[in-house]
Coordinates of C-alpha atoms and ligand atoms in Angstrom, one line a residue:
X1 CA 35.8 -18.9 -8.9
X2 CA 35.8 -16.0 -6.3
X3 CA 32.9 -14.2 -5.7
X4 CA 32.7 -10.4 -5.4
X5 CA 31.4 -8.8 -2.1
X6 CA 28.2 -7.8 -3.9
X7 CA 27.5 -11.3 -5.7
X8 CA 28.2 -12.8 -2.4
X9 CA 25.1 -10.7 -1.0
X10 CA 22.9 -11.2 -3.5
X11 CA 23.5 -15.1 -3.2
X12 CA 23.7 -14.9 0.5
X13 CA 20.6 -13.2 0.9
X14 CA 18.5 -15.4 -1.3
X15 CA 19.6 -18.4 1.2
X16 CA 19.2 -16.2 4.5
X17 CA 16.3 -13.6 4.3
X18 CA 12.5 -12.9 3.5
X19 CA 11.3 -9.8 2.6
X20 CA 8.4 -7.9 2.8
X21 CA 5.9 -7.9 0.3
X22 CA 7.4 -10.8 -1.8
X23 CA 7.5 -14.4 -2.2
X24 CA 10.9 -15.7 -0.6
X25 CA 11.4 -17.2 -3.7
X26 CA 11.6 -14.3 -5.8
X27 CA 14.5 -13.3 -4.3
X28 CA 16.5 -15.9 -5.0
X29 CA 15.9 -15.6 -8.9
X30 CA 15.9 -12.3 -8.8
X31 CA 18.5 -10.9 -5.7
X32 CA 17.1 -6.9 -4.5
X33 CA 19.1 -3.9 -5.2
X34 CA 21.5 -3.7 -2.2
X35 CA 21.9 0.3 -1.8
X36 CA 25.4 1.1 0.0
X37 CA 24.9 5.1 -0.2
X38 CA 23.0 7.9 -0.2
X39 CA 23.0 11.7 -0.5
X40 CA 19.9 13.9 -0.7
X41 CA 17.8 12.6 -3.9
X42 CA 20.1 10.6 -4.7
X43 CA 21.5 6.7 -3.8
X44 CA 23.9 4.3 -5.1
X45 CA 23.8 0.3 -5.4
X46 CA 26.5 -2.1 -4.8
X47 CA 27.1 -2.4 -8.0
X48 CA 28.2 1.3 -8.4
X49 CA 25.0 2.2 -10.1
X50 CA 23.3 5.7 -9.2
X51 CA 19.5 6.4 -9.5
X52 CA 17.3 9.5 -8.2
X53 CA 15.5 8.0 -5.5
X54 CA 12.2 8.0 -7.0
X55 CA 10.7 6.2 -4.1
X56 CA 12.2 8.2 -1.2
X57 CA 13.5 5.5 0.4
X58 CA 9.4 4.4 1.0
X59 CA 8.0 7.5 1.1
X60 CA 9.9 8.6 4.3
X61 CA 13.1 10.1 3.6
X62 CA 11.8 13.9 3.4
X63 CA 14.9 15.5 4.7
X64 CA 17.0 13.6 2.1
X65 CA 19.4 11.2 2.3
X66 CA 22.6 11.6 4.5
X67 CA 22.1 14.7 6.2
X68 CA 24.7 16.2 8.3
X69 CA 22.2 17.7 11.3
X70 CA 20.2 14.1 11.8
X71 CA 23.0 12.2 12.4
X72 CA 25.0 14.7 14.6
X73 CA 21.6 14.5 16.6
X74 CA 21.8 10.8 16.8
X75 CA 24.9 10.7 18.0
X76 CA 24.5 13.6 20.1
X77 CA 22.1 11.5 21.8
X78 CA 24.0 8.4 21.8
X79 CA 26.6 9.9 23.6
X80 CA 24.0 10.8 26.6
X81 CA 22.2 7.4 26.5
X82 CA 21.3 5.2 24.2
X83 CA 18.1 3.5 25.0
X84 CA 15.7 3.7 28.3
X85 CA 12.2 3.2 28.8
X86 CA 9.1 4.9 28.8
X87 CA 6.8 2.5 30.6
X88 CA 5.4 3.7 33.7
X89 CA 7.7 5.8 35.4
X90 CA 10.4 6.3 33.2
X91 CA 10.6 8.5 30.0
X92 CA 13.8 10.4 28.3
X93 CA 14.6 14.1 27.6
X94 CA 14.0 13.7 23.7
X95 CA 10.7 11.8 23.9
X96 CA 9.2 15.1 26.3
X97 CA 10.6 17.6 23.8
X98 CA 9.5 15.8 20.9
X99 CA 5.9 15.3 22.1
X100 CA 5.5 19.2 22.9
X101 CA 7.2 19.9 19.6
X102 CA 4.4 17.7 17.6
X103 CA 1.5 19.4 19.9
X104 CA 3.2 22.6 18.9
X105 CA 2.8 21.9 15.4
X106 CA -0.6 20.0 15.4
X107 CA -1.8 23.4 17.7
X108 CA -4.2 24.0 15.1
X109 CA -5.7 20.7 14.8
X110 CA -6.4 20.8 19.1
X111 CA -4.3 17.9 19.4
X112 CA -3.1 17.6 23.4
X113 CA -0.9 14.1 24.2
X114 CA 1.3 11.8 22.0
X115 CA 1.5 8.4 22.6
X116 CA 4.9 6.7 20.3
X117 CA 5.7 3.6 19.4
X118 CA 7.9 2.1 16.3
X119 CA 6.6 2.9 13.1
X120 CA 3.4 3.0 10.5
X121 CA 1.5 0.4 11.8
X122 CA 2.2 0.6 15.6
X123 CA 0.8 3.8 15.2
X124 CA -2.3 2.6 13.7
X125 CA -2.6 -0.4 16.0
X126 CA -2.7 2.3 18.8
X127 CA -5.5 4.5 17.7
X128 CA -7.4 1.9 17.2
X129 CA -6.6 0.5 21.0
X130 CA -6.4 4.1 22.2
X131 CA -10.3 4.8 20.0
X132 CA -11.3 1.9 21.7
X133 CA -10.6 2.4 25.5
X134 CA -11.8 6.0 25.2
X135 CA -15.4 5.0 24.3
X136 CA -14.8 2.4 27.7
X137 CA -14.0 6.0 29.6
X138 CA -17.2 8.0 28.4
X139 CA -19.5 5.0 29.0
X140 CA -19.9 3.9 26.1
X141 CA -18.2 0.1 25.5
X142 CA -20.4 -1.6 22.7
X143 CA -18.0 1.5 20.4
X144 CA -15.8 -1.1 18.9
X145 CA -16.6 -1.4 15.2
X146 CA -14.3 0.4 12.5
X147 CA -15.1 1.8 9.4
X148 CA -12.4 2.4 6.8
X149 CA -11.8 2.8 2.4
X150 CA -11.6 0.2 0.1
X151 CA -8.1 0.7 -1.8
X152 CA -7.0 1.7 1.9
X153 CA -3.8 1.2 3.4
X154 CA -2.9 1.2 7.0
X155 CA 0.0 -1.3 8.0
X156 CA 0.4 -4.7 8.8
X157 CA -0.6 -5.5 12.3
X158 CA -3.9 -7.7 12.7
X159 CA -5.6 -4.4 13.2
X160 CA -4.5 -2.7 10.3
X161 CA -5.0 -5.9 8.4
X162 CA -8.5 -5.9 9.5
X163 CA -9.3 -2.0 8.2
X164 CA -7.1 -2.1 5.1
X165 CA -9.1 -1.7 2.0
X166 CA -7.2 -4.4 -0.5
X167 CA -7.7 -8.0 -0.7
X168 CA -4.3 -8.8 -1.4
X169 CA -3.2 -8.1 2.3
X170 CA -6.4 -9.6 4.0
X171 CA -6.9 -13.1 2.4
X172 CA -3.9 -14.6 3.9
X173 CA -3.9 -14.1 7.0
X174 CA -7.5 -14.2 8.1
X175 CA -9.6 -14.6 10.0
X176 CA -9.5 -10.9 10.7
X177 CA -11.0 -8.7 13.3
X178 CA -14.7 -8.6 13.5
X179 CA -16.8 -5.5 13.1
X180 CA -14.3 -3.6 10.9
X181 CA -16.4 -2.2 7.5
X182 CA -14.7 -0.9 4.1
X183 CA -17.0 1.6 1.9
X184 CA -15.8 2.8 -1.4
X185 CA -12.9 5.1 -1.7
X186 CA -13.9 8.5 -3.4
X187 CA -12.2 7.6 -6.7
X188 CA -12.6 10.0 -9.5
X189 CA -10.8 7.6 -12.3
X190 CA -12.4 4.4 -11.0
X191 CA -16.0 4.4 -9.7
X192 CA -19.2 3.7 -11.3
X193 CA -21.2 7.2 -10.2
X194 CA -20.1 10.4 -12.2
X195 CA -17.2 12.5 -13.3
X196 CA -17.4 15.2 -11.5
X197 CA -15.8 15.4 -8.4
X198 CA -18.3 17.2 -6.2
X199 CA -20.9 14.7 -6.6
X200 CA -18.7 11.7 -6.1
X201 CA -17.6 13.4 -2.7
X202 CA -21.1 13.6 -1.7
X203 CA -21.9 10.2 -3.4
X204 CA -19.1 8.5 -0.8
X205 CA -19.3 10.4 2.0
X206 CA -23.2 9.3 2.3
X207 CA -22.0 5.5 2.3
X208 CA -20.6 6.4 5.2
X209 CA -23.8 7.9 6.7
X210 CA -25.9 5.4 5.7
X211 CA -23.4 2.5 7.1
X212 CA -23.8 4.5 10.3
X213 CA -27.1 4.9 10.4
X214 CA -27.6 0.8 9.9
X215 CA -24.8 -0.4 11.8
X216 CA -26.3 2.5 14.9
X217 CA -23.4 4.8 15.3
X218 CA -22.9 4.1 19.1
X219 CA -21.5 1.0 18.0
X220 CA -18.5 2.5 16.0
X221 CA -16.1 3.7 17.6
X222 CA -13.6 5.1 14.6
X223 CA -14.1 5.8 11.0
X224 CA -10.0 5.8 9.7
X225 CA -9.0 6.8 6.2
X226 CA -5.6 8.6 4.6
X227 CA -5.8 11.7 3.7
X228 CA -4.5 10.7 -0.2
X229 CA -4.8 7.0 0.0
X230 CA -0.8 5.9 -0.9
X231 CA -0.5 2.4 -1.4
X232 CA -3.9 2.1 -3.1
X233 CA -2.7 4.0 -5.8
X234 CA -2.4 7.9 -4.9
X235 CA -6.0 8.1 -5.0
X236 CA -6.9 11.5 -4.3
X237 CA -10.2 12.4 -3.0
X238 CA -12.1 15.2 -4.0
X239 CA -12.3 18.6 -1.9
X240 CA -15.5 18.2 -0.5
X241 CA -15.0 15.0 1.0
X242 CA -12.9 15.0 4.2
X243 CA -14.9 18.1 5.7
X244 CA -18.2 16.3 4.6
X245 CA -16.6 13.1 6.1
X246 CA -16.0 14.8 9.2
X247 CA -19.7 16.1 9.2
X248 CA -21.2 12.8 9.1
X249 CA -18.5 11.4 11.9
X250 CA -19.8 13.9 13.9
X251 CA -23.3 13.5 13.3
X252 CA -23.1 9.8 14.5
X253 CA -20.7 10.7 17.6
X254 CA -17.9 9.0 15.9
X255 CA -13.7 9.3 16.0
X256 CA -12.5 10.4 12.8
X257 CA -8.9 9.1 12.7
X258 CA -6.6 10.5 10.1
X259 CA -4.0 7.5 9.1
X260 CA -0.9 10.7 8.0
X261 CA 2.1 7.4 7.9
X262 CA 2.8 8.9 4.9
X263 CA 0.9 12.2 4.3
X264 CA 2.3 13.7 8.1
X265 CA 5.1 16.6 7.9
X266 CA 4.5 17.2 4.3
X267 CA 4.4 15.1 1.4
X268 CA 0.7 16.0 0.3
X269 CA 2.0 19.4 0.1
X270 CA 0.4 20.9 3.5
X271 CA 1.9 20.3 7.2
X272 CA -1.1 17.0 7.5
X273 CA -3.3 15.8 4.4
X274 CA -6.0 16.6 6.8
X275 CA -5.3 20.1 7.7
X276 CA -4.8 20.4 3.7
X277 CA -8.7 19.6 3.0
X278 CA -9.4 22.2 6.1
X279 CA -10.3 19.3 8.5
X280 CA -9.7 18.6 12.3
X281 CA -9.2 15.0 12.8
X282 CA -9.7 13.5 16.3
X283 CA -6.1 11.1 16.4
X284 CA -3.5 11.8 13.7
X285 CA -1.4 8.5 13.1
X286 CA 2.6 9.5 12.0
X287 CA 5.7 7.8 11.1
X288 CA 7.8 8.1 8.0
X289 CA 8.4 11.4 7.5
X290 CA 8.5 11.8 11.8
X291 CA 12.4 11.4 11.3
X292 CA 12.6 10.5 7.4
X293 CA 13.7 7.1 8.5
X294 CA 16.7 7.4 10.1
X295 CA 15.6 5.5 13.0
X296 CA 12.5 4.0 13.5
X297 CA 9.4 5.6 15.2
X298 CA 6.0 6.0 15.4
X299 CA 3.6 8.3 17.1
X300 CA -0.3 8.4 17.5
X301 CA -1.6 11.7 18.4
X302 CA -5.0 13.1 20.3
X303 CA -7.0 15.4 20.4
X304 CA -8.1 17.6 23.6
X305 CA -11.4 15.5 23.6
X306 CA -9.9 12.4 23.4
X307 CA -7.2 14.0 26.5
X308 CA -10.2 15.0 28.3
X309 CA -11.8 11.7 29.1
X310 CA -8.5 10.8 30.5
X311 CA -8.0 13.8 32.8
X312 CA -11.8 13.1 33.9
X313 CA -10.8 9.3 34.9
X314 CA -8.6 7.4 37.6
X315 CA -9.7 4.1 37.2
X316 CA -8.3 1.0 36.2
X317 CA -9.9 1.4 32.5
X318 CA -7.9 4.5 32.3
X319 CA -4.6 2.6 32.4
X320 CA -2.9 2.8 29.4
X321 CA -2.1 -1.1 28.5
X322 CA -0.6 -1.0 25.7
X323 CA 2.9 0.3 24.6
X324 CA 5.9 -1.4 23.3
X325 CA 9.3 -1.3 24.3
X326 CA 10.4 1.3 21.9
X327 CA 8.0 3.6 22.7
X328 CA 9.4 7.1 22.8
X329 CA 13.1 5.8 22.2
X330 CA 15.5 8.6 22.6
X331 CA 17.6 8.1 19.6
X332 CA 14.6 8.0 17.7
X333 CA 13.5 11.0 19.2
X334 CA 16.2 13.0 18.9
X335 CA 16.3 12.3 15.3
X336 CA 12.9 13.3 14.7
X337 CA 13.7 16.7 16.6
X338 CA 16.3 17.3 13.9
X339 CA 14.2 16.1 11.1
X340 CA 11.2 18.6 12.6
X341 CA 13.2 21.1 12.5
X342 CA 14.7 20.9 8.6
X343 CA 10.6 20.4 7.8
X344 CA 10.3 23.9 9.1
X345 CA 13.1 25.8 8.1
X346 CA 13.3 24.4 4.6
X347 CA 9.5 24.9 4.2
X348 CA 9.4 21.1 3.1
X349 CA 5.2 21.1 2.7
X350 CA 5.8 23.8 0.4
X351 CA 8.6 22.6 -1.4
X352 CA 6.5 19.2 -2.1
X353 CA 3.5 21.2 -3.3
X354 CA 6.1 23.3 -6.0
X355 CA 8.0 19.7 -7.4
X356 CA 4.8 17.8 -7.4
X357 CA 3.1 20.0 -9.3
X358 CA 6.6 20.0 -11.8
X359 CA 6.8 16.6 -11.3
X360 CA 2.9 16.4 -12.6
X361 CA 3.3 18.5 -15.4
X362 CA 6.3 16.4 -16.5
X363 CA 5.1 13.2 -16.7
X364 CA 1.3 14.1 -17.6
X365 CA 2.0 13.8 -21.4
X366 CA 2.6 10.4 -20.9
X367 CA -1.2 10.2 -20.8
X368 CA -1.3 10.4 -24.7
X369 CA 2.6 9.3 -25.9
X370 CA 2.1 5.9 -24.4
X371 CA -0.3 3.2 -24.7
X372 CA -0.4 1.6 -21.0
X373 CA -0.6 4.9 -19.3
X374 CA -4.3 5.3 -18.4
X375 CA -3.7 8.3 -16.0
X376 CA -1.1 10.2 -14.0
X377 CA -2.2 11.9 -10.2
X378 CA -1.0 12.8 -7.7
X379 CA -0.8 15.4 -4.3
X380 CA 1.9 17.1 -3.6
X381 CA 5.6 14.5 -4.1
X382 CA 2.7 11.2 -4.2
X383 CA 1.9 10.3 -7.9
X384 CA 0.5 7.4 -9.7
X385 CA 1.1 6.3 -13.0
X386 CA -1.9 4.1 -13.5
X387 CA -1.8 1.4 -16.5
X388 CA -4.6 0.2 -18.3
X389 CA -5.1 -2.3 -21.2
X390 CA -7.5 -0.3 -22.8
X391 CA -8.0 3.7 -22.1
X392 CA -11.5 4.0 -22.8
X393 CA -12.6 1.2 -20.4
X394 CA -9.9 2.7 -18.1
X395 CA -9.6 -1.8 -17.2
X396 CA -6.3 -1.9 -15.8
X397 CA -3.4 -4.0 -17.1
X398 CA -3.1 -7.6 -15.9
X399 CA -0.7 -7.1 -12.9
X400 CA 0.4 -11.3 -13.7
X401 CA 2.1 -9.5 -17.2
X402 CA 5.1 -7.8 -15.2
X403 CA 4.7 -4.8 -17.1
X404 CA 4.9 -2.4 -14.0
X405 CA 8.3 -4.3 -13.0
X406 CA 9.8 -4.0 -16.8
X407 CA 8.9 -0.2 -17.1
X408 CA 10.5 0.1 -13.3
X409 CA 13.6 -1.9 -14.5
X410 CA 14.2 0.1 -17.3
X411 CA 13.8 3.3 -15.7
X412 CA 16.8 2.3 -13.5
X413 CA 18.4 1.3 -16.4
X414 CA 17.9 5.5 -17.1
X415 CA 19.0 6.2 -13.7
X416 CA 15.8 6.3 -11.1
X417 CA 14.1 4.1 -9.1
X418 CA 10.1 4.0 -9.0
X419 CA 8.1 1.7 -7.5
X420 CA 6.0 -0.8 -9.2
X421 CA 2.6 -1.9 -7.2
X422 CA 0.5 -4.6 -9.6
X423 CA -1.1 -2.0 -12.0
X424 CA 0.4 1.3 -10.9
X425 CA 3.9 3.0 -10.8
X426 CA 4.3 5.0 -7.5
X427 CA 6.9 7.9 -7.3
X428 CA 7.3 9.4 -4.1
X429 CA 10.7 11.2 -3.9
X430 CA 12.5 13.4 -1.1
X431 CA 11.0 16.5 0.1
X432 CA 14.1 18.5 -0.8
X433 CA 14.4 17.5 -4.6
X434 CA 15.2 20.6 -7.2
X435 CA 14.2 21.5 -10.1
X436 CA 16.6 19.1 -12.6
X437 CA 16.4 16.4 -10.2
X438 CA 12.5 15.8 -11.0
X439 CA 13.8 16.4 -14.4
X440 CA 15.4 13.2 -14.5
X441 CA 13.0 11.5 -13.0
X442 CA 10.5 12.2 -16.0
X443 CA 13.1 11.9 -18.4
X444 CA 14.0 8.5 -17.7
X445 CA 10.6 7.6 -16.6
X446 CA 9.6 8.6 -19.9
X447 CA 12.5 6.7 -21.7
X448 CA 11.7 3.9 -20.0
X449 CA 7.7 3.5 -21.7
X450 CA 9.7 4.5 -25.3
X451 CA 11.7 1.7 -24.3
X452 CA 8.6 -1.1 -23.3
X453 CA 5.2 0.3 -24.5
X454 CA 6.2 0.8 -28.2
Ligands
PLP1 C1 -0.9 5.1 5.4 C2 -0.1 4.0 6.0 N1 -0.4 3.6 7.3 C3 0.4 2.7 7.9 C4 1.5 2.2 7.3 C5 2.4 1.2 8.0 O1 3.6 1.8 8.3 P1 4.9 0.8 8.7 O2 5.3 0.1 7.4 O3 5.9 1.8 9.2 O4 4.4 -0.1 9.8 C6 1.9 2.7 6.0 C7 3.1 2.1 5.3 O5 3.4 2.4 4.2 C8 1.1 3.6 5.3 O6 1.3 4.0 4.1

């Protein structure tokens, strides 16, 4: 029998590729979704089959898919040159004008130099490098311990790994880094404390005073947390905490890094999560939404403190070593100066802060109409449907029970793709979907529990 072109994928990849975040195996059983197209909220499989893109590709295509002005930019740029370096003594046209155009629109958090790289975790990997050697600059070497939220996300490199807040991505592959601590999230559904939200935000942002005060400040160098933790489950803290979080960072002379992967140019509904709770972080990490996936890239941003221990130094410890090949790729760059520049025209912060709040509304009655839905939250275009076995001991489902994956499988079935993550559903769609196109998504989100949680 003759295969088709898309069974012959499926097969092929099964034989030939791991993924992330799977085992190898499922794969083979079960071959991925193999998406040929895409155009704005929407994409298409190989199969023919057309979904909203629930997920935005994974949380990064803000600008939509397909868009006419990022790839005219990319090959704009590949015309002129395709790749060169940035390592000591070299750099490219894009990678200067991006890096003013981010400090342009991080003027009001103070932020003065970029450093780029490839992606989520590069950009994590170097603030905590970059935290590091600037506590070497200002005297100050035993600063080497981080501090970061349980339920916290923050990539996939041996230093993210260290800081990241969920068992499932630590266990494996330690041992980890020592001196990295994890104190609870501020988690209004899930935590022992109180209800109200105030009081939890002082309740968790005094865990991190008190962690400072034992471990003696002058031996952290960085507390990192995102601004809505994504991958934990769109947990959103309260209002009080980031500027009381920055309070207690400064009180102990410590970095607050804001890990903005996901929440930077947007998605939580302001420019930064951070600058959305009214805070100044020290080092913004970005990626995703930089250049809404296109091309790959990565950027860690300081601030003019951070700068300033750098302009005071010449010495060896000043030397930057640490970079990858990459860093600051012109392609990349270019792309993300299109991508910037659709963020700002379109008003895409604001446009995520209007469909969130529709998308919110829409799928909030699913609350009461279905069993398994314990709560649904969310910021701006990141919501959580979060399933429990039993709503009044909010205990969440048993992840084992594939539930998340059926309800996902169905509602693809109805047209969009979500993501299922153990005991949540995540939706995180393009920054430039309408009005009917969140429409659907509840609509066949909401078909999809009639269909499974009768
Ligand atoms: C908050 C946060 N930090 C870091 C990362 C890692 O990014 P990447 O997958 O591009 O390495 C992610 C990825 O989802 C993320 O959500």
């Amino acid at each position: 029998m003759v295969m088709n072109n898309a069974n012959r994928l499926k097969e092929l990849n099964g034989r030939v590729q791991w993924h992330p975040m799977t085992h190898p195996n499922k794969s083979v059983n079960q071959p991925p979704l193999i998406m040929v197209k895409g155009d704005g909220a929407f994409v298409e499989d190989i199969d023919g089959n057309r979904y909203v893109d629930g997920l935005g590709g994974l949380w990064n295509v803000n600008v939509g898919h397909n868009r006419a002005e990022v790839k005219q930019a990319i090959v704009e740029q590949m015309e002129k040159i395709c790749y060169y370096s940035s390592f000591d003594g070299m750099a490219t046209a894009p990678s200067i004008e991006l890096a003013a155009r981010i400090l342009e629109i991080a003027g009001p958090e103070d932020m003065a130099k970029v450093f780029f790289s490839s992606g989520g975790s590069d950009a994590v990997e170097s603030a905590l490098k970059l935290s590091r050697q600037y506590w070497k600059l200002m005297g100050q070497p035993e600063k080497t311990k981080f501090v970061s939220l349980k339920q916290g996300y923050h990539g996939v490199h041996m230093g993210g790994v260290s800081i990241n807040g969920s068992p499932a991505f630590r266990g494996t592959y330690a041992p980890l880094l020592p001196g990295c601590f994890q104190i609870d999230t501020p988690w209004l559904y899930r935590n022992p404390w109180t209800e109200d939200p105030e009081e939890l935000g002082r309740i968790c942002a005094a865990q991190l005073d008190r962690l400072l005060e034992f471990e003696g400040g002058n031996t952290v160098a960085a507390f990192i947390a995102e601004p809505v933790q994504g991958a934990g489950g769109v947990i959103v803290p309260p209002a009080n905490y980031w500027p009381l979080i920055r309070e207690v960072c400064d009180r102990h002379n410590v970095l607050l890094i804001a890990d903005e992967v996901v929440t930077g140019f947007g998605r939580s509904g302001s420019m930064f999560g951070s600058r959305g709770w009214g805070v100044k972080p020290d080092i913004l990490c970005l990626a995703k939404g930089i250049t809404s996936g296109y091309v790959p890239l990565g950027a860690t941003v300081l601030n003019k403190r951070i700068a300033a221990a750098w302009d005071a130094d010449n010495s060896f410890t000043g030397v930057i070593m640490h970079g990858y090949t990459y860093s600051g790729h012109p392609v990349a760059c270019a792309a993300a100066l299109a991508c910037l520049d659709i963020v700002e025209k379109e008003d895409l912060p604001a446009n995520a802060a209007k469909q969130g709040a529709r998308l919110l509304a829409g799928l909030k009655p699913l609350e009461q109409s279905a069993r398994a839905v314990g709560e649904v939250r969310g910021k701006g275009l990141m919501l959580a449907v979060d399933l429990v076995a039993d709503k009044k001991t909010r205990a969440p489902i048993n992840p084992q029970d594939g539930f998340a994956d059926r309800i996902a499988e169905q509602a693809r079935r109805f047209g969009a793709i979500v993501r299922p993550v153990g005991t949540k559903l995540i939706l995180s769609p393009v920054l430039v979907i309408k009005d009917e196109e969140v429409d659907l998504l509840v609509s066949a989100l909401t078909k999809a529990f009639e269909v499974c949680d009768a």
